[in-house]
PDB file of C-alpha atoms in Angstrom:
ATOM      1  CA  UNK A   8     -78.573 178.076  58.923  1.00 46.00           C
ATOM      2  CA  UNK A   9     -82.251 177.911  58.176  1.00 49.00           C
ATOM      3  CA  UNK A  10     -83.178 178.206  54.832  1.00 58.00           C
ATOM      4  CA  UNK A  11     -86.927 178.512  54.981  1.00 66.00           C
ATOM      5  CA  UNK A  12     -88.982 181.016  56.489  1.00 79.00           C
ATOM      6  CA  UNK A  13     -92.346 180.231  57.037  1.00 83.00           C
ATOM      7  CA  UNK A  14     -95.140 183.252  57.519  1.00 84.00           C
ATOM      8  CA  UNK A  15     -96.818 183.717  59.842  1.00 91.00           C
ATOM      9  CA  UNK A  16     -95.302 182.576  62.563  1.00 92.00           C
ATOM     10  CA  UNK A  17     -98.339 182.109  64.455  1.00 94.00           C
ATOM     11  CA  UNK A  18    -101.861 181.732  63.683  1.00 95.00           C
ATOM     12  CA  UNK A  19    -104.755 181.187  65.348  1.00 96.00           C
ATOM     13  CA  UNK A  20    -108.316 180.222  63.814  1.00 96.00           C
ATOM     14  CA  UNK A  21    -112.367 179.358  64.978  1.00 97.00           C
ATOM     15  CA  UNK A  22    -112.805 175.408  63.653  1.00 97.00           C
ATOM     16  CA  UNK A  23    -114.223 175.309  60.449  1.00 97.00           C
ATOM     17  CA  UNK A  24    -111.996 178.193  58.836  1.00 97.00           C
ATOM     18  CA  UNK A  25    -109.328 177.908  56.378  1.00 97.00           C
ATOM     19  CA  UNK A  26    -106.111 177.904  57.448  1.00 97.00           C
ATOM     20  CA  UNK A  27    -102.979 179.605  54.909  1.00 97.00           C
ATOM     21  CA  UNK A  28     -99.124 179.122  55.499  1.00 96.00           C
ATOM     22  CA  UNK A  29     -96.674 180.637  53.326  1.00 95.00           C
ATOM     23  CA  UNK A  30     -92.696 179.537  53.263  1.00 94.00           C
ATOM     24  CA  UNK A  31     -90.035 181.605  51.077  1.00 94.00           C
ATOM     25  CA  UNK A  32     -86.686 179.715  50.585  1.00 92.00           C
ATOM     26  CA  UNK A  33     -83.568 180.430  49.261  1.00 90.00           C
ATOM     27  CA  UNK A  34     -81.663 178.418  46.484  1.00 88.00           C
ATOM     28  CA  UNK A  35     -82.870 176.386  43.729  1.00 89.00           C
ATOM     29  CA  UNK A  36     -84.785 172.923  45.093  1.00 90.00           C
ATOM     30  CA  UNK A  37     -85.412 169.567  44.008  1.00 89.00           C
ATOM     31  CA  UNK A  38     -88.186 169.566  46.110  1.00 91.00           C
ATOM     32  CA  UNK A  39     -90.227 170.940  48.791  1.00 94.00           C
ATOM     33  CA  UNK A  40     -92.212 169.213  52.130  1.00 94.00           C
ATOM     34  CA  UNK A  41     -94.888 169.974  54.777  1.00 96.00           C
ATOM     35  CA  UNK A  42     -94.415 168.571  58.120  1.00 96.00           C
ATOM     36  CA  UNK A  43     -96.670 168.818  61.239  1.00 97.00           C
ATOM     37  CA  UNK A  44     -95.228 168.677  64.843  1.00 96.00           C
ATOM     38  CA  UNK A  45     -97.626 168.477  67.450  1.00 93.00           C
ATOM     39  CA  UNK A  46     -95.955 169.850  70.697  1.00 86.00           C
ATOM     40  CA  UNK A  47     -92.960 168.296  71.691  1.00 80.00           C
ATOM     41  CA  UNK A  48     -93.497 165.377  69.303  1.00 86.00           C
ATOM     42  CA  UNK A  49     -91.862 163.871  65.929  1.00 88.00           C
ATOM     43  CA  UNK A  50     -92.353 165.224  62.416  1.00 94.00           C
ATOM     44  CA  UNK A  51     -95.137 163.985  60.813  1.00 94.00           C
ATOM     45  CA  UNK A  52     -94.836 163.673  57.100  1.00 94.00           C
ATOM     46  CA  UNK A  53     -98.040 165.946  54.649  1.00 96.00           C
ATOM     47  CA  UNK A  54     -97.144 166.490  51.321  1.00 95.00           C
ATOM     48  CA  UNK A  55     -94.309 166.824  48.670  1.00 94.00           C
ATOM     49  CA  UNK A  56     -94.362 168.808  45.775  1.00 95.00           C
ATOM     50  CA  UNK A  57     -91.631 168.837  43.086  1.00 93.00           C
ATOM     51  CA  UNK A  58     -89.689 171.528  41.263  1.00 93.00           C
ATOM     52  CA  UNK A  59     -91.812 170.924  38.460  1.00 94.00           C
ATOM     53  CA  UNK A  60     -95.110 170.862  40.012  1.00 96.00           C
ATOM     54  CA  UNK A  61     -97.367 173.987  40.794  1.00 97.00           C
ATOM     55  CA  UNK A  62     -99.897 172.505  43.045  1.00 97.00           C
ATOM     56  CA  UNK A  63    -101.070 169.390  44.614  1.00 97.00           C
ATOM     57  CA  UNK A  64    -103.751 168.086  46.956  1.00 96.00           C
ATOM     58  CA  UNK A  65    -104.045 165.725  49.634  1.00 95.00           C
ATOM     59  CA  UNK A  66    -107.144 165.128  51.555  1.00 96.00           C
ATOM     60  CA  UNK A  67    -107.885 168.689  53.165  1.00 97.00           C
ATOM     61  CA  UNK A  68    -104.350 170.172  52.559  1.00 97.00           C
ATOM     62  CA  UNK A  69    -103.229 171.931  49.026  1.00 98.00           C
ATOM     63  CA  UNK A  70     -99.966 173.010  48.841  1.00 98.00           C
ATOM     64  CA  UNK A  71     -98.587 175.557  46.105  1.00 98.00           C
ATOM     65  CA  UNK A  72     -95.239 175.958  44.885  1.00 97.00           C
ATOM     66  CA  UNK A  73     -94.240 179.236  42.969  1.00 97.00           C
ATOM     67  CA  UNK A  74     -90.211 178.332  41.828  1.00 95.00           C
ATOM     68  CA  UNK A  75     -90.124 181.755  40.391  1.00 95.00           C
ATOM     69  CA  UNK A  76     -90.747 183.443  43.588  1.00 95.00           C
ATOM     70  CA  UNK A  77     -89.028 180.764  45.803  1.00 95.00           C
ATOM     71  CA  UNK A  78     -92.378 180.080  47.820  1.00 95.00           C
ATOM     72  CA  UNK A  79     -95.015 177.688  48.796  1.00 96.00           C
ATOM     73  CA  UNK A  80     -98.134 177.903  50.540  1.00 97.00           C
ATOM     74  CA  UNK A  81     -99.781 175.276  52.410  1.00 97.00           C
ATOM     75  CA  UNK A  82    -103.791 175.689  53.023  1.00 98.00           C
ATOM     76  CA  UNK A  83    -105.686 173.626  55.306  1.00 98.00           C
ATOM     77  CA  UNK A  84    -109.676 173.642  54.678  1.00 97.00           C
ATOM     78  CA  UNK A  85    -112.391 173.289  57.466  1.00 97.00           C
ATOM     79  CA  UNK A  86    -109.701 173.069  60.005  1.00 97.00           C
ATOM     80  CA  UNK A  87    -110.328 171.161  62.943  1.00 97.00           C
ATOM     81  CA  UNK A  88    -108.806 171.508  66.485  1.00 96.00           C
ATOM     82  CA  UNK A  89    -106.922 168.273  66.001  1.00 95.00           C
ATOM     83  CA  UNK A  90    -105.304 170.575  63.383  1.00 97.00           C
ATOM     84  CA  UNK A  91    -103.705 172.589  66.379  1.00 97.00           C
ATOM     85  CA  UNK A  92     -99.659 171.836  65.609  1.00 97.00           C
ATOM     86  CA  UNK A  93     -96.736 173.478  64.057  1.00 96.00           C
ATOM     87  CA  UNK A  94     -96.077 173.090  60.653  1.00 97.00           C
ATOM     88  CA  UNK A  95     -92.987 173.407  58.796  1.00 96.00           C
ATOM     89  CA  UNK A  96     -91.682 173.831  55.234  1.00 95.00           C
ATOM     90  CA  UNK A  97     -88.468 171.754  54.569  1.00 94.00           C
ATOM     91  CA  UNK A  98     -86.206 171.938  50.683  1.00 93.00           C
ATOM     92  CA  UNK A  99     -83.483 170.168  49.508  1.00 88.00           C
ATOM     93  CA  UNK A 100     -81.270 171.942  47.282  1.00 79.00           C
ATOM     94  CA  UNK A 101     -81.007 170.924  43.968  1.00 75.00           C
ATOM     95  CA  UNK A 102     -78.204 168.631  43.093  1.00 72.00           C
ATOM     96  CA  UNK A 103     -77.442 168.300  46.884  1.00 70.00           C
ATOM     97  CA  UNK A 104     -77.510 165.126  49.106  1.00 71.00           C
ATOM     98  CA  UNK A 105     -81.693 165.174  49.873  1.00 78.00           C
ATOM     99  CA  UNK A 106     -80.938 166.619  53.002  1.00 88.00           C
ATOM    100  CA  UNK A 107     -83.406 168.998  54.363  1.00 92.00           C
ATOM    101  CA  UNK A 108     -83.696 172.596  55.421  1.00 92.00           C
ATOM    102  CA  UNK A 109     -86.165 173.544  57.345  1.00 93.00           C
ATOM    103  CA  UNK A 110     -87.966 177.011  58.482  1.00 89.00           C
ATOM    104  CA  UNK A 111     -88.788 177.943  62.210  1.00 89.00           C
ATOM    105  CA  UNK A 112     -91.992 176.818  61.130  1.00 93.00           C
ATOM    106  CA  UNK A 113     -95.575 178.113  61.772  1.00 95.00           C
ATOM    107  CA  UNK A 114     -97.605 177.815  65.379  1.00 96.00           C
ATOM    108  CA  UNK A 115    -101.571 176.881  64.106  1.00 97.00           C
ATOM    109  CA  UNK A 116    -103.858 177.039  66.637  1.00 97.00           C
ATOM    110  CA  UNK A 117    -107.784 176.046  66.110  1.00 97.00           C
ATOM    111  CA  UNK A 118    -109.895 177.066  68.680  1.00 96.00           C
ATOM    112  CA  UNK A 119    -113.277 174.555  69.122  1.00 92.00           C
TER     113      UNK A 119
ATOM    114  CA  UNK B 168     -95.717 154.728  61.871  1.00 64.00           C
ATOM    115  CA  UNK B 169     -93.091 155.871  60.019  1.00 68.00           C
ATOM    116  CA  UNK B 170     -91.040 152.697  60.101  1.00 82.00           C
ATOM    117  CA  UNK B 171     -88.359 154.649  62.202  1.00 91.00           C
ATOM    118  CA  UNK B 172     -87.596 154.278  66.044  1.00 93.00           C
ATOM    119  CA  UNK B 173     -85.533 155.764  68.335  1.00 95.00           C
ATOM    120  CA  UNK B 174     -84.334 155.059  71.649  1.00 96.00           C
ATOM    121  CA  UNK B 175     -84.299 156.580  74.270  1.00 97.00           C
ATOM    122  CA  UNK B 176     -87.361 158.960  73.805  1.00 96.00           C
ATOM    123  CA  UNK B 177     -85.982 161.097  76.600  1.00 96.00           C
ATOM    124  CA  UNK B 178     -82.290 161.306  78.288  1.00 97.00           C
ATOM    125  CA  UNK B 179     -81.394 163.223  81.123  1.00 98.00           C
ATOM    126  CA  UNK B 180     -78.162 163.897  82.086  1.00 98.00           C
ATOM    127  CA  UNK B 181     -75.473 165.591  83.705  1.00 97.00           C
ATOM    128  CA  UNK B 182     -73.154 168.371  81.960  1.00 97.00           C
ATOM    129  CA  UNK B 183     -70.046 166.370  81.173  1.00 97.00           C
ATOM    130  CA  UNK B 184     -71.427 163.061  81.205  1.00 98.00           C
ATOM    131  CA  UNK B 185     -71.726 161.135  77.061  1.00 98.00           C
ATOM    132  CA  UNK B 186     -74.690 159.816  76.028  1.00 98.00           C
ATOM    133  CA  UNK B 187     -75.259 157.820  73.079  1.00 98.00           C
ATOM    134  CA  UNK B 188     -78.515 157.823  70.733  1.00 97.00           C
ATOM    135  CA  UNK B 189     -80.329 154.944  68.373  1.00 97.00           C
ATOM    136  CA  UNK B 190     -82.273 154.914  65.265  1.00 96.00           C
ATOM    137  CA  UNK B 191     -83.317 151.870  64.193  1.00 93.00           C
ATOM    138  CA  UNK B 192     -85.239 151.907  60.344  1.00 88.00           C
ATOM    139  CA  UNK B 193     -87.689 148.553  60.522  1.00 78.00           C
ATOM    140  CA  UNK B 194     -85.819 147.505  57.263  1.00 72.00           C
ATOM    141  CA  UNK B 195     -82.839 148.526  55.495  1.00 67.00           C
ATOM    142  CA  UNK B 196     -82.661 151.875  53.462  1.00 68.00           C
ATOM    143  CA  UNK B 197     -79.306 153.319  51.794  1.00 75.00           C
ATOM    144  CA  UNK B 198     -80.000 156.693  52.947  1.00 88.00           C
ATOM    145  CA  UNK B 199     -80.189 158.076  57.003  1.00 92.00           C
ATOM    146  CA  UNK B 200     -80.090 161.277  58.193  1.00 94.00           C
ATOM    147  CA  UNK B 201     -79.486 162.796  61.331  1.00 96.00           C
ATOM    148  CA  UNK B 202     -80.759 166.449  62.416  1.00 97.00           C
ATOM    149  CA  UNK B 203     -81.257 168.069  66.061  1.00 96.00           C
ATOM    150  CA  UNK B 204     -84.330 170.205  66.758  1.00 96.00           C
ATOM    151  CA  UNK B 205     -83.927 173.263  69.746  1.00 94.00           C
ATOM    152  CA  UNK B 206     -87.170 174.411  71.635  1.00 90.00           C
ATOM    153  CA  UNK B 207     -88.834 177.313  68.435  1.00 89.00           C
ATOM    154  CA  UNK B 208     -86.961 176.638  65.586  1.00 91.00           C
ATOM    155  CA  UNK B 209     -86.941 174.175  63.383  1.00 93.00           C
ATOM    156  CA  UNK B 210     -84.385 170.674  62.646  1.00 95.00           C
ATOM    157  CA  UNK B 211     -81.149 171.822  61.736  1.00 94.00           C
ATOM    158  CA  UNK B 212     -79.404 168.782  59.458  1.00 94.00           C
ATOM    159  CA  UNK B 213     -76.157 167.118  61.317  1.00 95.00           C
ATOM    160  CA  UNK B 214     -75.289 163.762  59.045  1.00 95.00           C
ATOM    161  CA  UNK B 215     -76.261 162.046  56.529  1.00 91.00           C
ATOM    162  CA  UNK B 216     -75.324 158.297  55.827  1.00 91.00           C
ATOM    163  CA  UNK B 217     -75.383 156.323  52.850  1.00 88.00           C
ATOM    164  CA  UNK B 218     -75.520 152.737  53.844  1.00 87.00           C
ATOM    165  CA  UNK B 219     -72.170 152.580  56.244  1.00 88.00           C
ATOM    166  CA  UNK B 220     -70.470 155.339  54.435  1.00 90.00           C
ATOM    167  CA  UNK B 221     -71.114 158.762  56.153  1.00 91.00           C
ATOM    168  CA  UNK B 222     -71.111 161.406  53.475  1.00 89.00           C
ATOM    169  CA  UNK B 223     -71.763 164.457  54.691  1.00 89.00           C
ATOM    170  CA  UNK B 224     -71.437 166.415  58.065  1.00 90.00           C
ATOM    171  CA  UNK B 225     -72.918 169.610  59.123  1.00 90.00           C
ATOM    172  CA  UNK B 226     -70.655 171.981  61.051  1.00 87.00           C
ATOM    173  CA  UNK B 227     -72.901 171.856  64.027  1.00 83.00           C
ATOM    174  CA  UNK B 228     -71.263 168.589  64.076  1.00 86.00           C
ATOM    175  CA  UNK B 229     -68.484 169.272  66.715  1.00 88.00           C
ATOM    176  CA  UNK B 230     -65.725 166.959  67.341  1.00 92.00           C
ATOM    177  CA  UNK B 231     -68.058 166.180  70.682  1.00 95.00           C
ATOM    178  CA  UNK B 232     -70.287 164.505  68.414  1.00 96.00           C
ATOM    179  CA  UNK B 233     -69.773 160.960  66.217  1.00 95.00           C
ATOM    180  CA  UNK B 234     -72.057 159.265  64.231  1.00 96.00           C
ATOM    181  CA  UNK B 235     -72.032 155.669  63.212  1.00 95.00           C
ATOM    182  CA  UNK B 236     -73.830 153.168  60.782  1.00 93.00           C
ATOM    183  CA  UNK B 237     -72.444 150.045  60.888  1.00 88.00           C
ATOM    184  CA  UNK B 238     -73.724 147.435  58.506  1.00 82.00           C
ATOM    185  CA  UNK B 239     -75.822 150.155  56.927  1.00 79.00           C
ATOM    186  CA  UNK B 240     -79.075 149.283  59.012  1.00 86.00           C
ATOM    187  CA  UNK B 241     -78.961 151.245  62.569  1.00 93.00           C
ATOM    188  CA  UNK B 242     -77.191 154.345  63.484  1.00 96.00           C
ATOM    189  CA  UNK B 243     -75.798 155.832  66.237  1.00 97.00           C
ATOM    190  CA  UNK B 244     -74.943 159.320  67.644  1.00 97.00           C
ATOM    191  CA  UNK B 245     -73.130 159.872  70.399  1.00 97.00           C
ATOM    192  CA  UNK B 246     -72.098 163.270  72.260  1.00 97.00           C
ATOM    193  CA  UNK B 247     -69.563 163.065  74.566  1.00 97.00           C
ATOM    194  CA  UNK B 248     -68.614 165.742  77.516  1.00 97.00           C
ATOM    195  CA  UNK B 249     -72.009 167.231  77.147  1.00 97.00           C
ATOM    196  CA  UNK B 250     -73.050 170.840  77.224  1.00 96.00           C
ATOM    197  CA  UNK B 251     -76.057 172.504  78.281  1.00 96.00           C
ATOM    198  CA  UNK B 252     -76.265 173.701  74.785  1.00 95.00           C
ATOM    199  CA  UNK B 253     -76.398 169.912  73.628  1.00 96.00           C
ATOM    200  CA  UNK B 254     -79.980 169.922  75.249  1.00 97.00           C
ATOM    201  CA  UNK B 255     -82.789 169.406  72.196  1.00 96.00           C
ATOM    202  CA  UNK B 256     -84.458 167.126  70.345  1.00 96.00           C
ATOM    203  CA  UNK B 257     -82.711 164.827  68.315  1.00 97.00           C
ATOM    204  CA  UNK B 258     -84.179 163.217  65.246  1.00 97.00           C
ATOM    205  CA  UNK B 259     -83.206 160.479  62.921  1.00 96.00           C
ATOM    206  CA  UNK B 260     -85.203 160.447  58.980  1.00 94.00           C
ATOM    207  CA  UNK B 261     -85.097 157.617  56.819  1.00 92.00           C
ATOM    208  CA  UNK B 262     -86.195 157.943  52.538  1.00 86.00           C
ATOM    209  CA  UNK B 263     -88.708 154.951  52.847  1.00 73.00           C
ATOM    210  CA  UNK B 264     -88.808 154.690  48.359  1.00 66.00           C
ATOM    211  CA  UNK B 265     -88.280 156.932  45.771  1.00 71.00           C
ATOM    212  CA  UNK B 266     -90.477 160.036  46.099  1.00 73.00           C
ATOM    213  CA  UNK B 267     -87.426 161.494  48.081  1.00 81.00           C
ATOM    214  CA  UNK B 268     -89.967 161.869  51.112  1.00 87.00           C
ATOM    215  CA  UNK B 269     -88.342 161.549  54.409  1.00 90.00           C
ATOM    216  CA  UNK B 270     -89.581 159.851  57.565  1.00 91.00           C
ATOM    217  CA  UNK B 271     -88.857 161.093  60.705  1.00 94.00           C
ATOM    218  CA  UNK B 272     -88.523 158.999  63.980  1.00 94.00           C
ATOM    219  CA  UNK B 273     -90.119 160.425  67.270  1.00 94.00           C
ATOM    220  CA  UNK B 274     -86.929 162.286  68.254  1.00 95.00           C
ATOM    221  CA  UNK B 275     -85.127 161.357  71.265  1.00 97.00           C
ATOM    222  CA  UNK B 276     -85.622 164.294  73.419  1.00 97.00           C
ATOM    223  CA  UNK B 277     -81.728 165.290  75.679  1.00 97.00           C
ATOM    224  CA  UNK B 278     -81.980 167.850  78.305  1.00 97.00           C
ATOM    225  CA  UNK B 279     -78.520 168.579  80.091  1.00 97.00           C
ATOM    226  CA  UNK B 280     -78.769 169.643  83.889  1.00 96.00           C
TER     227      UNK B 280
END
């Protein structure tokens, strides 16, 4: 079953415009990831945020992570059409093997 | 790169026929996961080795299915007397150091006729 469920499930933006993804999840987590899929491709790795961490930044991307509320939010700034992908959310549970759960995951579309 | 292939990238085959997967980590890491990916949603996890020692299996894992690390560097996965339902994308994740991030190979995509 999937633990994560990312919101919305499909978005669509002009180039230049911020981009927001939110993912709820269910149990406590050791951590929490962004991936990016473009079509029919692998996963490619963004960011990780801990349990104990409330926000980080890479590059254009800054992801939140609200432990209270069991949610995350990834934004993207000045998105670019190479942006265009699906993007997931992914926890592993606390005490738990690393594995990951993932959401159904978010269809971004940026439109030149 | 992610330091993780796979082979084959894409498999077609016939319902009943086994077919057997590979993921091979450019150098060694304890911990490899397996999880398979369906057209919308997102991976679903099936195994999870530690070195050679398999540790955990998801019950999407049928009897069908076996997994394999020998020598703790490559795995296998094979599915025998394949479905229909067996068609998706398969993809094998590797924890490169010890930030807990995983890598993810490019999938090896199965389609069942």
């Amino acid at each position: 079953s999937q633990q994560g469920e990312e919101d919305p499930q499909a978005l669509s933006i002009q180039e230049g415009e911020n981009a927001t993804m939110n993912c709820s999840y269910k149990t406590s987590i050791n951590n929490l990831q962004w991936y990016r899929q473009n079509s029919g491709r692998g996963l490619v790795h963004l960011i990780l945020i801990r349990s104990n961490e409330r926000e980080k930044h890479s590059g254009r991307l800054r992801v939140t992570l609200d432990t209270s509320k069991k949610s995350s939010s990834l934004l993207i700034t000045a998105s670019r059409a190479a942006d265009t992908a699906s993007y997931f959310c992914a926890t592993d549970k606390e005490g738990g093997s690393e594995k990951l759960v993932f959401g159904k995951g978010t269809k971004l579309t940026v439109n030149p | 790169d992610t330091g993780v292939s796979q082979d084959p990238r894409h498999k077609i085959t016939k319902r009943g026929q086994n077919v057997t997967f590979r993921c091979d980590p450019i150098s060694e890491h304890n911990r490899l996961y397996w999880y398979r990916q369906t057209l919308g949603q997102g991976p679903e996890f099936l195994t999870y080795f530690q070195n050679e020692a398999q540790l955990e299996k998801s019950r999407l894992l049928s009897d069908r299915f076996s997994a394999e690390r020998p020598k703790g560097s490559f795995s296998t996965l094979e599915i025998q007397r394949t479905e229909q339902g067996d068609s998706a994308m398969y993809l094998c994740a590797i924890i490169l150091d010890t930030t807990d991030t995983q890598y993810f190979g490019p999938g090896t995509r199965l389609t069942v006729l």
